[in-house]
PDB file of C-alpha atoms and ligand atoms in Angstrom:
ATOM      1  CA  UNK A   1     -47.235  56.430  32.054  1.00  0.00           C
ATOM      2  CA  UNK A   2     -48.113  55.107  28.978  1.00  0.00           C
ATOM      3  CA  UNK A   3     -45.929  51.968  27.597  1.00  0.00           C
ATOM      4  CA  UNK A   4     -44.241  54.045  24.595  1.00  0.00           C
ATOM      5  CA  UNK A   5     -43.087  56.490  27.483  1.00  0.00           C
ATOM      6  CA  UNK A   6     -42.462  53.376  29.650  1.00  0.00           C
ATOM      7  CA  UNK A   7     -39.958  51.444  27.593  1.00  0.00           C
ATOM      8  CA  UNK A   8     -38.695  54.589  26.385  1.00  0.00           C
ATOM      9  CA  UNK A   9     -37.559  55.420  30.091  1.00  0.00           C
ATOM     10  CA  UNK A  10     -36.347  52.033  30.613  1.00  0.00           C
ATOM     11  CA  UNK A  11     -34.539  52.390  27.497  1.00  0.00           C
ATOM     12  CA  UNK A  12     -32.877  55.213  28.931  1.00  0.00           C
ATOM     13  CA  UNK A  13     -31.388  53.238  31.474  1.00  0.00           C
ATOM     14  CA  UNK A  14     -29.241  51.350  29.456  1.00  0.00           C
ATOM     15  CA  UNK A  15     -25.477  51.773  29.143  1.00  0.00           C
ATOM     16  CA  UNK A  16     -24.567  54.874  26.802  1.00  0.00           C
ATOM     17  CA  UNK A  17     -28.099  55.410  25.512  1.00  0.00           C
ATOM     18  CA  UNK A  18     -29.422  58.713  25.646  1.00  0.00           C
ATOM     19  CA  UNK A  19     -33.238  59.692  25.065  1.00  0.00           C
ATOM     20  CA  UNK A  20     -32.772  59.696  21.282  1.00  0.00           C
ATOM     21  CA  UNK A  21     -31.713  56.133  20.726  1.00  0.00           C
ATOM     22  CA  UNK A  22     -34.164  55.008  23.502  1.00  0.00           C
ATOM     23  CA  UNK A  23     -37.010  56.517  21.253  1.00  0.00           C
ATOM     24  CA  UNK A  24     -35.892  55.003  18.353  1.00  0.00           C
ATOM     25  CA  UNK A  25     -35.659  51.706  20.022  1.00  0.00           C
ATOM     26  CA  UNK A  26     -39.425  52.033  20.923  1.00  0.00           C
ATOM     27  CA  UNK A  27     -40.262  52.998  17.253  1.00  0.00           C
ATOM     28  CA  UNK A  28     -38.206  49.972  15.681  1.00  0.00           C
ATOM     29  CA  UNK A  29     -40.258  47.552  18.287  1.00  0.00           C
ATOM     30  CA  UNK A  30     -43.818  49.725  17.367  1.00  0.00           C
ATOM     31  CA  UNK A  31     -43.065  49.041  13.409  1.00  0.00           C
ATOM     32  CA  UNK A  32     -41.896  45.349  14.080  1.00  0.00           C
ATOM     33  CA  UNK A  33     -44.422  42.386  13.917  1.00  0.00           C
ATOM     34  CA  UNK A  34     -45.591  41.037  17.467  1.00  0.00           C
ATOM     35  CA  UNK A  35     -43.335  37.520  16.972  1.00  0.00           C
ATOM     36  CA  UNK A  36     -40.511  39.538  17.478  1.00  0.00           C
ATOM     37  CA  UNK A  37     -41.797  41.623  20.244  1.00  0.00           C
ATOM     38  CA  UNK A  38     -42.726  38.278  21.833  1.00  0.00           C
ATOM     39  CA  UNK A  39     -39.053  36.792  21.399  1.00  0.00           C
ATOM     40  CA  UNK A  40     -37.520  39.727  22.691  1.00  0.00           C
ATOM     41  CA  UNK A  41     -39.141  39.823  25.779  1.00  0.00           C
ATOM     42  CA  UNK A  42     -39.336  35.926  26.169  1.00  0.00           C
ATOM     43  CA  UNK A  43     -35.048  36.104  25.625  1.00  0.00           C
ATOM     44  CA  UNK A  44     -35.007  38.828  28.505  1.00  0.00           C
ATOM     45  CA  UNK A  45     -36.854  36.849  31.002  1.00  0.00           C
ATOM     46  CA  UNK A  46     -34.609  33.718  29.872  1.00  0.00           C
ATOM     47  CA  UNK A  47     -31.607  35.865  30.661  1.00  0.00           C
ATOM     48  CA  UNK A  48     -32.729  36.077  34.288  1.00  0.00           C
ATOM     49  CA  UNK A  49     -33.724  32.432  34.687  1.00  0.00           C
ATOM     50  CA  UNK A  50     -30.262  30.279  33.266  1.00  0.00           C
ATOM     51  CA  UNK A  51     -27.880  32.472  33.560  1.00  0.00           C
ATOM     52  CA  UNK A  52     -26.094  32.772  37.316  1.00  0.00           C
ATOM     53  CA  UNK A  53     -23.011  34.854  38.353  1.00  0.00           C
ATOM     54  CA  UNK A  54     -19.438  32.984  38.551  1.00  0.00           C
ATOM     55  CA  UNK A  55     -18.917  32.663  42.335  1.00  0.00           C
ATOM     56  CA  UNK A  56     -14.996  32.978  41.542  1.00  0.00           C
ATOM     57  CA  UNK A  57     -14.241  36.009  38.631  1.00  0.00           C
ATOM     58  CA  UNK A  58     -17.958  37.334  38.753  1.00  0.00           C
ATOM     59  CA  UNK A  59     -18.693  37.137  35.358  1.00  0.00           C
ATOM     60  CA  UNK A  60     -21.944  36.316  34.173  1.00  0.00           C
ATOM     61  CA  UNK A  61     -22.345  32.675  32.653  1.00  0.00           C
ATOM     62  CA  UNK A  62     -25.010  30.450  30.861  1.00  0.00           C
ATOM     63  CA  UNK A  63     -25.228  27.480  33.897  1.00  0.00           C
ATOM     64  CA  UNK A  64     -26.123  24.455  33.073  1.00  0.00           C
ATOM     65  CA  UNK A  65     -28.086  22.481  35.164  1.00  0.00           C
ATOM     66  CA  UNK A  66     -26.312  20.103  37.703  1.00  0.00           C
ATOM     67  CA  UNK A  67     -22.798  21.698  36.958  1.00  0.00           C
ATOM     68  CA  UNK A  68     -19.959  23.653  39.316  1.00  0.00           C
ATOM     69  CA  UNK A  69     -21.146  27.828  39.813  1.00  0.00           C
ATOM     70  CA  UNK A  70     -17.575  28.497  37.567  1.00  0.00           C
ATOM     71  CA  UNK A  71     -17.524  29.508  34.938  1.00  0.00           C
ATOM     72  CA  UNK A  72     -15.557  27.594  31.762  1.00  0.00           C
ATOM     73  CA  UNK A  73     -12.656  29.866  32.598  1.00  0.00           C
ATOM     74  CA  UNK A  74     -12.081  29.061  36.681  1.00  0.00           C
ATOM     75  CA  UNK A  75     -13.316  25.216  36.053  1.00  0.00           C
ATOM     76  CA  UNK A  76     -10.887  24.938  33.621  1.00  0.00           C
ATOM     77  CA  UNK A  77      -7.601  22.715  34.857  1.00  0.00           C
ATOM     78  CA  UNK A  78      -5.736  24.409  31.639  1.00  0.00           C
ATOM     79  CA  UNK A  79      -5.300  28.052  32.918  1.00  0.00           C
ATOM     80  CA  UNK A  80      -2.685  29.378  34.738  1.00  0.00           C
ATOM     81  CA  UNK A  81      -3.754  29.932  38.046  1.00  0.00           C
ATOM     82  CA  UNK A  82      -0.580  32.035  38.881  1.00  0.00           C
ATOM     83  CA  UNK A  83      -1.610  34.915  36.664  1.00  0.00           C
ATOM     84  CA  UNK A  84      -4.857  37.242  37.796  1.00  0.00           C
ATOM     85  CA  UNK A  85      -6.036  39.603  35.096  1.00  0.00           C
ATOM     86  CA  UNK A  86      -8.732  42.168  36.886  1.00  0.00           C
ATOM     87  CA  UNK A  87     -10.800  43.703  34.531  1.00  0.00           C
ATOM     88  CA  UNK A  88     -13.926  46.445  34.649  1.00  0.00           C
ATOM     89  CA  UNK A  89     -16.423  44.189  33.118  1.00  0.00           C
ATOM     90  CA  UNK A  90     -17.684  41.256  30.911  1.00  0.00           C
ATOM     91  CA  UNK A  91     -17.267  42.823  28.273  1.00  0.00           C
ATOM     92  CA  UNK A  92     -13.258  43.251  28.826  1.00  0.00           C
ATOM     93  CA  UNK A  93     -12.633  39.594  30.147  1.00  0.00           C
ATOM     94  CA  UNK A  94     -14.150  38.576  26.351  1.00  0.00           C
ATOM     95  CA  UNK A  95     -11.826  40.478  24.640  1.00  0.00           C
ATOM     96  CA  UNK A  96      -8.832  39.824  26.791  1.00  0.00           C
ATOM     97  CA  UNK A  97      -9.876  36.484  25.919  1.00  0.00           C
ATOM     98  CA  UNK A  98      -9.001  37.017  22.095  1.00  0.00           C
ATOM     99  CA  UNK A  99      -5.823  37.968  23.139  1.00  0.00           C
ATOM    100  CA  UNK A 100      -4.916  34.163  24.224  1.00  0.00           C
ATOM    101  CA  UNK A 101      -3.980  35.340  27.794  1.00  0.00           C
ATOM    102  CA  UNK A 102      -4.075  31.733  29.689  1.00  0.00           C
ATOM    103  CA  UNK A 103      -4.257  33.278  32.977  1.00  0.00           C
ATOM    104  CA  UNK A 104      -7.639  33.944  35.312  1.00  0.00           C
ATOM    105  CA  UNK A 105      -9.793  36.797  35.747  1.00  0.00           C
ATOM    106  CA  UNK A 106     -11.728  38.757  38.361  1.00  0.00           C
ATOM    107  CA  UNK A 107     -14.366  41.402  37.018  1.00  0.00           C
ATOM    108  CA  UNK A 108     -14.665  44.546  39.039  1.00  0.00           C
ATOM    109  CA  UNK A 109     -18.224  45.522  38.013  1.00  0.00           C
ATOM    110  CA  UNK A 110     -17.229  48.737  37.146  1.00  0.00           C
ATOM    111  CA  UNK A 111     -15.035  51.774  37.769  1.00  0.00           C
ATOM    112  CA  UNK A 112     -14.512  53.975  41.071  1.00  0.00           C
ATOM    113  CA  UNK A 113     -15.776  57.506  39.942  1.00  0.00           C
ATOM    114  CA  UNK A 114     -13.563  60.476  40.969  1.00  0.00           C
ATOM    115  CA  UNK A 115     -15.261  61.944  44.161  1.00  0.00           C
ATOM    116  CA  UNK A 116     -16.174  58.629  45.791  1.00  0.00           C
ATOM    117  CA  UNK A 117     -15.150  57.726  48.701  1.00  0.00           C
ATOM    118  CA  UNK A 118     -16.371  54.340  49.268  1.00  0.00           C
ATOM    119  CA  UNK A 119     -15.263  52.536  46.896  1.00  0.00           C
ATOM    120  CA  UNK A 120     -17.012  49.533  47.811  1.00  0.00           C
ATOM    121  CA  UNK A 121     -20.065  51.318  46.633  1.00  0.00           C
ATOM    122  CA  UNK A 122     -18.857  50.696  42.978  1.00  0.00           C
ATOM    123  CA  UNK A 123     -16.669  48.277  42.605  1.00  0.00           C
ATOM    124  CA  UNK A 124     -16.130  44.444  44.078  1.00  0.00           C
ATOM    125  CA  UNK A 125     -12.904  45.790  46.097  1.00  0.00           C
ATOM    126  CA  UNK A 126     -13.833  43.646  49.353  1.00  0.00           C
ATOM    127  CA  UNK A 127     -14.642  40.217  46.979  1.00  0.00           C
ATOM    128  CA  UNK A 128     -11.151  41.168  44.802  1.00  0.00           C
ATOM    129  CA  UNK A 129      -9.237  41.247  48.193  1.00  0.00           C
ATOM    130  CA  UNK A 130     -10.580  37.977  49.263  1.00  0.00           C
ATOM    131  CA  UNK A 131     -10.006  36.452  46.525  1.00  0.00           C
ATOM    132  CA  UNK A 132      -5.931  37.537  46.439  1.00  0.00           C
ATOM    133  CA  UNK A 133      -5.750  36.167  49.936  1.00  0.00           C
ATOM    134  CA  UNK A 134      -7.249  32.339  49.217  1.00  0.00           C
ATOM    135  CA  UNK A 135      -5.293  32.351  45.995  1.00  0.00           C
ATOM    136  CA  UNK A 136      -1.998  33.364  47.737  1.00  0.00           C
ATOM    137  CA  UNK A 137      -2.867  31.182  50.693  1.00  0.00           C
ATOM    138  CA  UNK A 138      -2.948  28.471  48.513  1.00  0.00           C
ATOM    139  CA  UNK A 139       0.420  29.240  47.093  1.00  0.00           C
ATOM    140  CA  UNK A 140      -1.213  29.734  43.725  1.00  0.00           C
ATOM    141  CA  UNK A 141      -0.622  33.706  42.743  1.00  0.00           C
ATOM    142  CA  UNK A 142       2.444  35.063  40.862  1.00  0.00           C
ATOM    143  CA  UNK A 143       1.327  38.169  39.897  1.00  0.00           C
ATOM    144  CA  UNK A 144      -1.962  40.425  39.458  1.00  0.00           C
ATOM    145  CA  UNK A 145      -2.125  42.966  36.002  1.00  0.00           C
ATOM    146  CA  UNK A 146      -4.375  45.545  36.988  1.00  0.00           C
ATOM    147  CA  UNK A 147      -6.028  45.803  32.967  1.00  0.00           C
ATOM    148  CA  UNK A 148      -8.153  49.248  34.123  1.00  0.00           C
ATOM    149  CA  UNK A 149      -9.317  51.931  31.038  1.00  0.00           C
ATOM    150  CA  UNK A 150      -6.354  53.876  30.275  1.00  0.00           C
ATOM    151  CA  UNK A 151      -9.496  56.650  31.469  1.00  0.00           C
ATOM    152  CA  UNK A 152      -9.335  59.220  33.994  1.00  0.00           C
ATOM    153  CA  UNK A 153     -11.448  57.332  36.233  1.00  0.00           C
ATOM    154  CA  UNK A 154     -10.121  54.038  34.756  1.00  0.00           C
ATOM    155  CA  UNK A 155      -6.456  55.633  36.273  1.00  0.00           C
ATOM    156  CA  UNK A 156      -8.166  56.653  39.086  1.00  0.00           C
ATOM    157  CA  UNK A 157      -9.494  52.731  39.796  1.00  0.00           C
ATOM    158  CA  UNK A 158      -6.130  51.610  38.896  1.00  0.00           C
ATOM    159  CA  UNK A 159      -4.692  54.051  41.649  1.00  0.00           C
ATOM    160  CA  UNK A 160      -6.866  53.197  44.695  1.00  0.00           C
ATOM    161  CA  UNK A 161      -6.497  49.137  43.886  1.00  0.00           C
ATOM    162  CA  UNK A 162      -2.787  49.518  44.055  1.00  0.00           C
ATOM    163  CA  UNK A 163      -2.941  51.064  47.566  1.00  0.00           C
ATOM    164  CA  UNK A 164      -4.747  48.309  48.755  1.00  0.00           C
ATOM    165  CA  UNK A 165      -2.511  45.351  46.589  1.00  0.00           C
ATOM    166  CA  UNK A 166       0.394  47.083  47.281  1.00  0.00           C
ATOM    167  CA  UNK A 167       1.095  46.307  50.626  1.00  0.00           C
ATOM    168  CA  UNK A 168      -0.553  42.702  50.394  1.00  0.00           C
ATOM    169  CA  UNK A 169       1.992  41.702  47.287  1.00  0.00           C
ATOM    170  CA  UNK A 170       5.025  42.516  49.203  1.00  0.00           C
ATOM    171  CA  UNK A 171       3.455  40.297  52.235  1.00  0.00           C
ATOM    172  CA  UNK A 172       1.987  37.619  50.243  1.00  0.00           C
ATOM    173  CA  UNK A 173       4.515  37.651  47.638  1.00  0.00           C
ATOM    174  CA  UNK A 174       3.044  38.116  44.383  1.00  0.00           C
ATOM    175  CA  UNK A 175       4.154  40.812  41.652  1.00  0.00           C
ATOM    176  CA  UNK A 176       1.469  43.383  40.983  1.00  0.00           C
ATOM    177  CA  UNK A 177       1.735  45.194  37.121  1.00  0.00           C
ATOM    178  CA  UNK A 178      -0.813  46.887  34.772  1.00  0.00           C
ATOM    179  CA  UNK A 179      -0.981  46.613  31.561  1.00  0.00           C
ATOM    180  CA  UNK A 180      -2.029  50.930  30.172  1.00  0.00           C
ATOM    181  CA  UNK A 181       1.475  51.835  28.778  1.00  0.00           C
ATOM    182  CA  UNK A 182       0.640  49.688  25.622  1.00  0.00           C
ATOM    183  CA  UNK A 183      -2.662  51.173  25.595  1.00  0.00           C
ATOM    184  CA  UNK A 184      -3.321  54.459  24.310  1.00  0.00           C
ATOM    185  CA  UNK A 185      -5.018  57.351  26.042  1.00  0.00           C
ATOM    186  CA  UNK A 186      -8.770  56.974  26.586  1.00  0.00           C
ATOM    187  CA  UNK A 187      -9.049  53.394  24.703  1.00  0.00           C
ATOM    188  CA  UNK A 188     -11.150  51.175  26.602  1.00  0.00           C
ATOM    189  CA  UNK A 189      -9.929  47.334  27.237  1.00  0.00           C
ATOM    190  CA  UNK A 190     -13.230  46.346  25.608  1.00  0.00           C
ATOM    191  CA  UNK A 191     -12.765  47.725  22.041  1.00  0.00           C
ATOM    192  CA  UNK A 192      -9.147  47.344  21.795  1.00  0.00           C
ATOM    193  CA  UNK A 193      -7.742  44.736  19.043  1.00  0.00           C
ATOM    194  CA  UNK A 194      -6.501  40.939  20.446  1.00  0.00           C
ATOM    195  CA  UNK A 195      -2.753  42.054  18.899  1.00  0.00           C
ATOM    196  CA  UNK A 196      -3.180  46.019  20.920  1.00  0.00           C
ATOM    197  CA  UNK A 197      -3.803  43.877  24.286  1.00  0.00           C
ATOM    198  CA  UNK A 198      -0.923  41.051  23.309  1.00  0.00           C
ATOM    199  CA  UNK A 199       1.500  43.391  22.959  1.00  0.00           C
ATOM    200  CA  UNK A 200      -0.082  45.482  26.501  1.00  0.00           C
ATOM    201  CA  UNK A 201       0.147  42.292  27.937  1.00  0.00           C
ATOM    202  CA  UNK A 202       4.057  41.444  26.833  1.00  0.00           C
ATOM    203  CA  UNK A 203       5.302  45.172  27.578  1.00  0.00           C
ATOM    204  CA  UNK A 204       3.076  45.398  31.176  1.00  0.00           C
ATOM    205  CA  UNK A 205       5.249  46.549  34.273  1.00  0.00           C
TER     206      UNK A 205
HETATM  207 ZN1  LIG B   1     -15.324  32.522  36.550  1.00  0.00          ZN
END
């Protein structure tokens, strides 16, 4: 394979990108100058080597050297460790962020599609449940908002989560809501507006 057809299939791999915008992603890097060709692909193997995954919500952080494997959010003494937002992705916990929630996160990693059935395979469901039982052990949780696409597999996600919280909330006494109703059909937690998930967040049940 040659490297046009190389990067173009790599390319392809990318989140929402279909063979069309992976070719024109190869021809914007063939017409630009080889500085930044170079910077590109010297920022990509950066990305590897400083950033590190939060060992609490999952997200992906910059680390610095010497400091805690938290992120900002879960080092932070100024959240309110009562309140667990779970969210698909990165991309979500940034936005919610916007929003001024004060509470803490935990990122799935994705969403469980329809016919699976282990839903391990996609999603952080064993990690999530650990980390409801050291946070309620600890006397810390009040209540989880399941913040799920208002998609069919984001419902779907949303479904097979509260089967498994369900029963744990009415042992280890927490409240379990999701936010959706203030969301409108098919929107996506990552593009909606910080006053759309506010008023989610204030309406949640
Ligand atoms: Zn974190």
């Amino acid at each position: 394979m040659n490297p046009i057809e190389k990067l173009t299939e790599a390319f392809e791999h990318f989140p929402g990108i279909g063979p069309r915008q992976a070719r024109r992603f190869v021809q914007y890097l063939l017409a630009a100058s080889p500085a930044v060709r170079g910077e590109l692909s010297e920022t990509i193997q950066q990305l590897g080597a400083h950033t590190t995954q939060c060992k609490k919500c999952f997200r992906w952080f910059v680390k610095e050297e010497h400091k805690s494997n938290l992120c900002s959010i879960c080092a932070s003494s100024r959240r309110d460790e009562g309140l667990l937002f779970i969210v698909e992705k990165d991309a979500d916990m940034d936005n919610v962020e916007r929003s001024n929630f004060g509470g803490l996160y935990f990122v799935l990693g994705g969403t469980i599609p329809l016919a699976a059935e282990e839903p391990q395979k996609y999603i952080r469901v064993h990690e999530l449940l650990k980390r409801v039982e050291e946070d309620a052990a600890a006397g810390k949780l009040k209540e989880i908002i399941l913040g799920l696409s208002a998609t069919t597999e984001g419902d779907h996600t949303r479904l097979i989560l509260q089967e498994k919280l369900l029963p744990l909330s009415e042992g280890l006494g927490f409240k379990l809501s999701s936010l959706g109703r203030g969301l409108s059909t098919g929107s996506e937690l990552e593009y909606a507006d910080p006053d759309t998930i506010a008023s989610a967040l204030n309406s949640r049940g």
